[in-house]
mmCIF file of C-alpha atoms in Angstrom:
data_model
loop_
_atom_site.group_PDB
_atom_site.id
_atom_site.type_symbol
_atom_site.label_atom_id
_atom_site.label_comp_id
_atom_site.label_asym_id
_atom_site.label_seq_id
_atom_site.Cartn_x
_atom_site.Cartn_y
_atom_site.Cartn_z
ATOM 1 C CA MET V 1414 49.691 188.610 180.004
ATOM 2 C CA SER V 1415 46.232 187.028 180.063
ATOM 3 C CA GLY V 1416 43.230 188.807 181.030
ATOM 4 C CA PHE V 1417 43.223 187.755 184.372
ATOM 5 C CA SER V 1418 46.901 188.174 185.336
ATOM 6 C CA THR V 1419 46.222 192.024 184.108
ATOM 7 C CA ALA V 1420 44.133 191.308 186.688
ATOM 8 C CA ARG V 1421 45.271 189.957 188.911
ATOM 9 C CA LEU V 1422 48.208 193.012 189.433
ATOM 10 C CA LYS V 1423 45.821 195.898 189.442
ATOM 11 C CA MET V 1424 43.650 194.512 192.594
ATOM 12 C CA VAL V 1425 47.542 194.053 194.433
ATOM 13 C CA ASP V 1426 48.501 197.169 193.040
ATOM 14 C CA GLY V 1427 44.927 199.189 192.988
ATOM 15 C CA GLN V 1428 43.826 197.291 195.457
ATOM 16 C CA VAL V 1429 45.865 195.825 198.152
ATOM 17 C CA ARG V 1430 49.078 197.890 198.101
ATOM 18 C CA THR V 1431 47.438 201.101 198.434
ATOM 19 C CA ASN V 1432 45.812 200.010 201.867
ATOM 20 C CA ASP V 1433 49.406 199.500 204.083
ATOM 21 C CA VAL V 1434 50.088 196.033 202.404
ATOM 22 C CA THR V 1435 53.746 195.640 202.561
ATOM 23 C CA ASP V 1436 54.908 192.390 202.840
ATOM 24 C CA ARG V 1437 56.820 191.271 199.618
ATOM 25 C CA ARG V 1438 55.429 187.523 200.437
ATOM 26 C CA ILE V 1439 51.990 188.410 200.595
ATOM 27 C CA LEU V 1440 51.651 190.483 197.315
ATOM 28 C CA ASP V 1441 53.999 187.413 196.122
ATOM 29 C CA ALA V 1442 51.344 185.040 196.932
ATOM 30 C CA MET V 1443 48.120 187.217 195.780
ATOM 31 C CA LEU V 1444 49.802 187.851 192.969
ATOM 32 C CA THR V 1445 50.299 183.752 191.817
ATOM 33 C CA VAL V 1446 47.412 182.356 193.192
ATOM 34 C CA PRO V 1447 44.575 182.513 190.346
ATOM 35 C CA ARG V 1448 41.249 183.945 192.509
ATOM 36 C CA GLU V 1449 39.231 182.874 189.485
ATOM 37 C CA ALA V 1450 40.241 179.591 190.024
ATOM 38 C CA PHE V 1451 37.662 180.177 193.060
ATOM 39 C CA VAL V 1452 35.131 181.608 191.405
ATOM 40 C CA PRO V 1453 32.103 180.004 189.448
ATOM 41 C CA ALA V 1454 32.918 180.595 185.731
ATOM 42 C CA SER V 1455 29.210 182.492 185.366
ATOM 43 C CA ARG V 1456 31.694 185.478 188.028
ATOM 44 C CA GLN V 1457 34.727 185.027 187.360
ATOM 45 C CA ALA V 1458 34.986 188.612 184.919
ATOM 46 C CA LEU V 1459 33.945 189.431 188.940
ATOM 47 C CA ALA V 1460 36.782 187.492 190.375
ATOM 48 C CA TYR V 1461 38.788 190.358 190.721
ATOM 49 C CA LEU V 1462 36.911 193.407 191.978
ATOM 50 C CA ASP V 1463 36.952 195.080 195.636
ATOM 51 C CA LEU V 1464 33.981 193.480 196.918
ATOM 52 C CA ASP V 1465 32.624 190.554 198.808
ATOM 53 C CA LEU V 1466 32.507 188.308 195.988
ATOM 54 C CA ASP V 1467 29.242 185.111 196.588
ATOM 55 C CA VAL V 1468 31.064 181.847 195.545
ATOM 56 C CA SER V 1469 27.636 179.626 196.549
ATOM 57 C CA GLU V 1470 25.940 177.985 194.271
ATOM 58 C CA GLY V 1471 22.046 177.546 195.384
ATOM 59 C CA GLY V 1472 22.920 176.640 199.428
ATOM 60 C CA ALA V 1473 23.665 179.569 202.051
ATOM 61 C CA LYS V 1474 25.424 182.552 200.453
ATOM 62 C CA ARG V 1475 29.080 181.809 201.386
ATOM 63 C CA PHE V 1476 31.757 184.919 200.161
ATOM 64 C CA LEU V 1477 34.967 185.350 199.051
ATOM 65 C CA ILE V 1478 36.207 188.332 201.334
ATOM 66 C CA LYS V 1479 37.336 191.251 199.465
ATOM 67 C CA PRO V 1480 41.346 191.386 198.120
ATOM 68 C CA GLN V 1481 42.233 194.336 200.872
ATOM 69 C CA LEU V 1482 40.895 192.998 203.539
ATOM 70 C CA ILE V 1483 42.392 189.526 202.889
ATOM 71 C CA GLY V 1484 45.770 191.057 202.679
ATOM 72 C CA LYS V 1485 45.968 193.128 205.914
ATOM 73 C CA LEU V 1486 43.897 190.149 207.731
ATOM 74 C CA LEU V 1487 47.127 188.106 206.295
ATOM 75 C CA GLN V 1488 49.715 191.390 207.251
ATOM 76 C CA ALA V 1489 48.479 191.290 210.619
ATOM 77 C CA ALA V 1490 48.732 187.449 211.689
ATOM 78 C CA GLU V 1491 52.226 187.416 210.305
ATOM 79 C CA ILE V 1492 52.111 184.228 209.126
ATOM 80 C CA GLY V 1493 55.883 182.408 210.073
ATOM 81 C CA GLU V 1494 57.320 179.357 207.140
ATOM 82 C CA ALA V 1495 56.720 176.910 209.870
ATOM 83 C CA ASP V 1496 53.663 177.718 211.221
ATOM 84 C CA ASN V 1497 50.312 175.340 211.684
ATOM 85 C CA VAL V 1498 47.705 177.353 209.887
ATOM 86 C CA LEU V 1499 43.856 177.350 210.394
ATOM 87 C CA VAL V 1500 41.020 179.756 208.055
ATOM 88 C CA VAL V 1501 37.874 178.615 209.408
ATOM 89 C CA GLY V 1502 35.006 179.841 207.009
ATOM 90 C CA CYS V 1503 37.248 179.037 203.846
ATOM 91 C CA ALA V 1504 33.936 179.339 201.780
ATOM 92 C CA THR V 1505 36.115 177.860 198.197
ATOM 93 C CA GLY V 1506 39.710 178.208 199.471
ATOM 94 C CA TYR V 1507 41.323 181.789 197.816
ATOM 95 C CA LEU V 1508 42.414 182.425 201.563
ATOM 96 C CA ALA V 1509 43.800 179.077 202.385
ATOM 97 C CA ALA V 1510 45.827 178.397 199.293
ATOM 98 C CA LEU V 1511 47.147 182.661 200.053
ATOM 99 C CA ALA V 1512 48.042 181.042 203.475
ATOM 100 C CA ALA V 1513 49.616 177.883 202.412
ATOM 101 C CA LYS V 1514 52.391 180.517 200.518
ATOM 102 C CA LEU V 1515 52.569 181.212 203.647
ATOM 103 C CA ALA V 1516 52.623 178.920 205.960
ATOM 104 C CA ARG V 1517 54.453 175.200 206.670
ATOM 105 C CA GLN V 1518 50.627 173.499 207.266
ATOM 106 C CA VAL V 1519 46.879 174.970 206.565
ATOM 107 C CA THR V 1520 44.237 173.444 207.961
ATOM 108 C CA ALA V 1521 40.783 174.529 206.730
ATOM 109 C CA THR V 1522 37.102 175.083 207.336
ATOM 110 C CA GLU V 1523 33.813 175.197 205.486
ATOM 111 C CA SER V 1524 30.369 174.346 206.708
ATOM 112 C CA ASP V 1525 28.920 173.468 203.255
ATOM 113 C CA SER V 1526 30.428 170.480 202.139
ATOM 114 C CA ALA V 1527 29.919 171.089 198.947
ATOM 115 C CA LEU V 1528 32.509 174.390 198.777
ATOM 116 C CA ALA V 1529 34.561 172.030 200.896
ATOM 117 C CA ALA V 1530 34.584 169.598 197.913
ATOM 118 C CA LYS V 1531 35.300 172.319 195.686
ATOM 119 C CA ALA V 1532 38.106 173.990 197.325
ATOM 120 C CA LYS V 1533 39.960 170.686 197.932
ATOM 121 C CA ASP V 1534 39.373 170.620 194.174
ATOM 122 C CA VAL V 1535 40.734 173.629 193.824
ATOM 123 C CA PHE V 1536 44.050 172.895 196.213
ATOM 124 C CA ALA V 1537 44.885 169.599 193.705
ATOM 125 C CA ALA V 1538 45.094 171.210 190.802
ATOM 126 C CA MET V 1539 47.298 173.985 191.823
ATOM 127 C CA GLY V 1540 48.975 171.619 192.901
ATOM 128 C CA LEU V 1541 49.219 172.568 196.598
ATOM 129 C CA GLY V 1542 49.967 169.758 198.960
ATOM 130 C CA ASN V 1543 50.299 171.611 202.268
ATOM 131 C CA VAL V 1544 46.517 172.325 202.870
ATOM 132 C CA THR V 1545 43.367 170.337 203.516
ATOM 133 C CA CYS V 1546 39.626 170.849 203.540
ATOM 134 C CA LYS V 1547 37.070 169.589 205.309
ATOM 135 C CA ALA V 1548 33.298 170.004 206.202
ATOM 136 C CA ALA V 1549 32.786 171.701 209.838
ATOM 137 C CA PRO V 1550 30.855 173.680 211.406
ATOM 138 C CA SER V 1551 32.923 177.381 212.141
ATOM 139 C CA ALA V 1552 32.668 177.062 215.575
ATOM 140 C CA GLU V 1553 34.221 173.814 215.751
ATOM 141 C CA GLY V 1554 37.258 174.854 213.890
ATOM 142 C CA ASP V 1555 39.694 171.729 214.098
ATOM 143 C CA PRO V 1556 41.410 169.975 216.867
ATOM 144 C CA ALA V 1557 42.446 167.227 215.851
ATOM 145 C CA ALA V 1558 45.428 169.347 213.859
ATOM 146 C CA ALA V 1559 45.629 172.090 216.412
ATOM 147 C CA PRO V 1560 47.227 173.678 218.258
ATOM 148 C CA TYR V 1561 47.742 176.311 215.781
ATOM 149 C CA ASP V 1562 50.148 179.523 215.491
ATOM 150 C CA VAL V 1563 48.049 181.083 213.742
ATOM 151 C CA ILE V 1564 43.597 181.476 213.042
ATOM 152 C CA ILE V 1565 42.068 183.305 210.213
ATOM 153 C CA LEU V 1566 38.767 183.880 209.775
ATOM 154 C CA ASN V 1567 36.948 184.323 206.203
ATOM 155 C CA GLY V 1568 34.292 186.762 207.338
ATOM 156 C CA ALA V 1569 33.294 188.496 210.686
ATOM 157 C CA THR V 1570 31.794 186.637 213.965
ATOM 158 C CA GLU V 1571 28.953 188.324 215.702
ATOM 159 C CA VAL V 1572 30.074 186.023 218.876
ATOM 160 C CA THR V 1573 33.490 185.466 220.980
ATOM 161 C CA PRO V 1574 34.796 182.314 219.534
ATOM 162 C CA ASN V 1575 36.220 180.647 222.707
ATOM 163 C CA GLY V 1576 35.960 177.265 220.820
ATOM 164 C CA LEU V 1577 38.446 178.450 218.561
ATOM 165 C CA PHE V 1578 40.531 180.340 221.049
ATOM 166 C CA GLY V 1579 41.124 177.032 223.135
ATOM 167 C CA GLN V 1580 42.941 175.255 220.011
ATOM 168 C CA LEU V 1581 45.091 178.284 220.151
ATOM 169 C CA ARG V 1582 49.515 177.503 220.591
ATOM 170 C CA GLU V 1583 51.180 179.790 223.390
ATOM 171 C CA GLY V 1584 51.524 183.034 221.198
ATOM 172 C CA GLY V 1585 49.417 181.945 218.546
ATOM 173 C CA ARG V 1586 46.756 184.537 217.851
ATOM 174 C CA LEU V 1587 43.921 184.645 215.314
ATOM 175 C CA VAL V 1588 42.929 187.680 213.232
ATOM 176 C CA GLY V 1589 38.693 188.108 211.819
ATOM 177 C CA VAL V 1590 36.765 190.788 211.846
ATOM 178 C CA SER V 1591 34.649 191.409 215.282
ATOM 179 C CA ALA V 1592 30.680 192.355 214.766
ATOM 180 C CA GLU V 1593 30.086 192.110 218.508
ATOM 181 C CA SER V 1594 29.637 195.548 218.513
ATOM 182 C CA ARG V 1595 29.787 198.586 216.345
ATOM 183 C CA PRO V 1596 31.282 199.706 214.136
ATOM 184 C CA SER V 1597 32.476 196.570 212.959
ATOM 185 C CA ARG V 1598 36.916 195.910 212.595
ATOM 186 C CA ALA V 1599 39.718 193.846 212.469
ATOM 187 C CA MET V 1600 40.459 192.430 215.257
ATOM 188 C CA ILE V 1601 44.034 190.298 216.440
ATOM 189 C CA VAL V 1602 43.340 188.092 220.090
ATOM 190 C CA THR V 1603 47.005 186.528 220.610
ATOM 191 C CA ARG V 1604 47.294 184.016 223.656
ATOM 192 C CA THR V 1605 49.865 184.760 226.427
ATOM 193 C CA HIS V 1606 50.184 182.614 229.190
ATOM 194 C CA GLY V 1607 46.584 181.008 229.055
ATOM 195 C CA GLU V 1608 45.001 184.562 228.739
ATOM 196 C CA PHE V 1609 43.400 186.283 225.255
ATOM 197 C CA GLY V 1610 44.530 189.362 225.019
ATOM 198 C CA HIS V 1611 41.913 191.204 222.317
ATOM 199 C CA ARG V 1612 43.359 194.155 220.344
ATOM 200 C CA PRO V 1613 42.050 196.233 217.449
ATOM 201 C CA LEU V 1614 43.128 196.623 214.358
ATOM 202 C CA PHE V 1615 40.907 198.776 212.228
ATOM 203 C CA ASP V 1616 37.565 199.581 211.103
ATOM 204 C CA ALA V 1617 36.857 196.573 208.492
ATOM 205 C CA ALA V 1618 33.563 194.980 207.479
ATOM 206 C CA ALA V 1619 32.403 191.145 205.928
ATOM 207 C CA PRO V 1620 29.838 188.636 205.784
ATOM 208 C CA VAL V 1621 28.999 187.113 209.097
ATOM 209 C CA LEU V 1622 30.572 183.440 209.315
ATOM 210 C CA PRO V 1623 27.629 180.661 209.205
ATOM 211 C CA GLY V 1624 27.207 179.662 212.114
ATOM 212 C CA LEU V 1625 29.656 182.174 214.470
ATOM 213 C CA GLU V 1626 25.738 185.238 214.618
ATOM 214 C CA ARG V 1627 24.701 186.636 217.425
ATOM 215 C CA ALA V 1628 21.217 184.530 218.274
ATOM 216 C CA ALA V 1629 18.377 185.675 217.427
ATOM 217 C CA ALA V 1630 17.098 188.080 220.348
ATOM 218 C CA PHE V 1631 13.844 186.468 221.897
ATOM 219 C CA VAL V 1632 10.546 188.319 221.297
ATOM 220 C CA PHE V 1633 7.000 188.161 222.774
#
């Protein structure tokens, strides 16, 4: 076993399973998708640690969120094999690659065009033909490939992302971390008969996605 495959196994056993992620498909995806491939070479040794991993190279800081949080969000999303999925703020694409192992089609957006290009390269190298990545602001999503069965935020939002809610299919769900109030929590938002139901899942923290920050208060 290579060092990375051992680290991957330890991540799944020590961080993901221990946080009540029991869905076999998610565990299998996390055991097979190489997280280190989505990390700059200088930081690959950190790829499997229990932390939000900075993958930006210059520019604004962008992160792969913690493995255990990714596992719990994917489990809450209940992605089916026929689902059309949107991953918002994908950074270099790790969460989108996992979703691609679970869904029929995945669209990923990333506000940093250099990181979006890196994600495309990694998807191509891995032979993932059912995931596309495009540079786009987090709040915009990708209306062209909507409606989505599932939308996943690769991070937190401090505002209500109404533009993303509108891209959900009837019965569709959005999962991510809401930092609109304290403590921040993982949430699931479900679209039923055109209405949006919000349900907190568990306390969680994640870096706020660019474009989903709370507007700075005006100070005299």
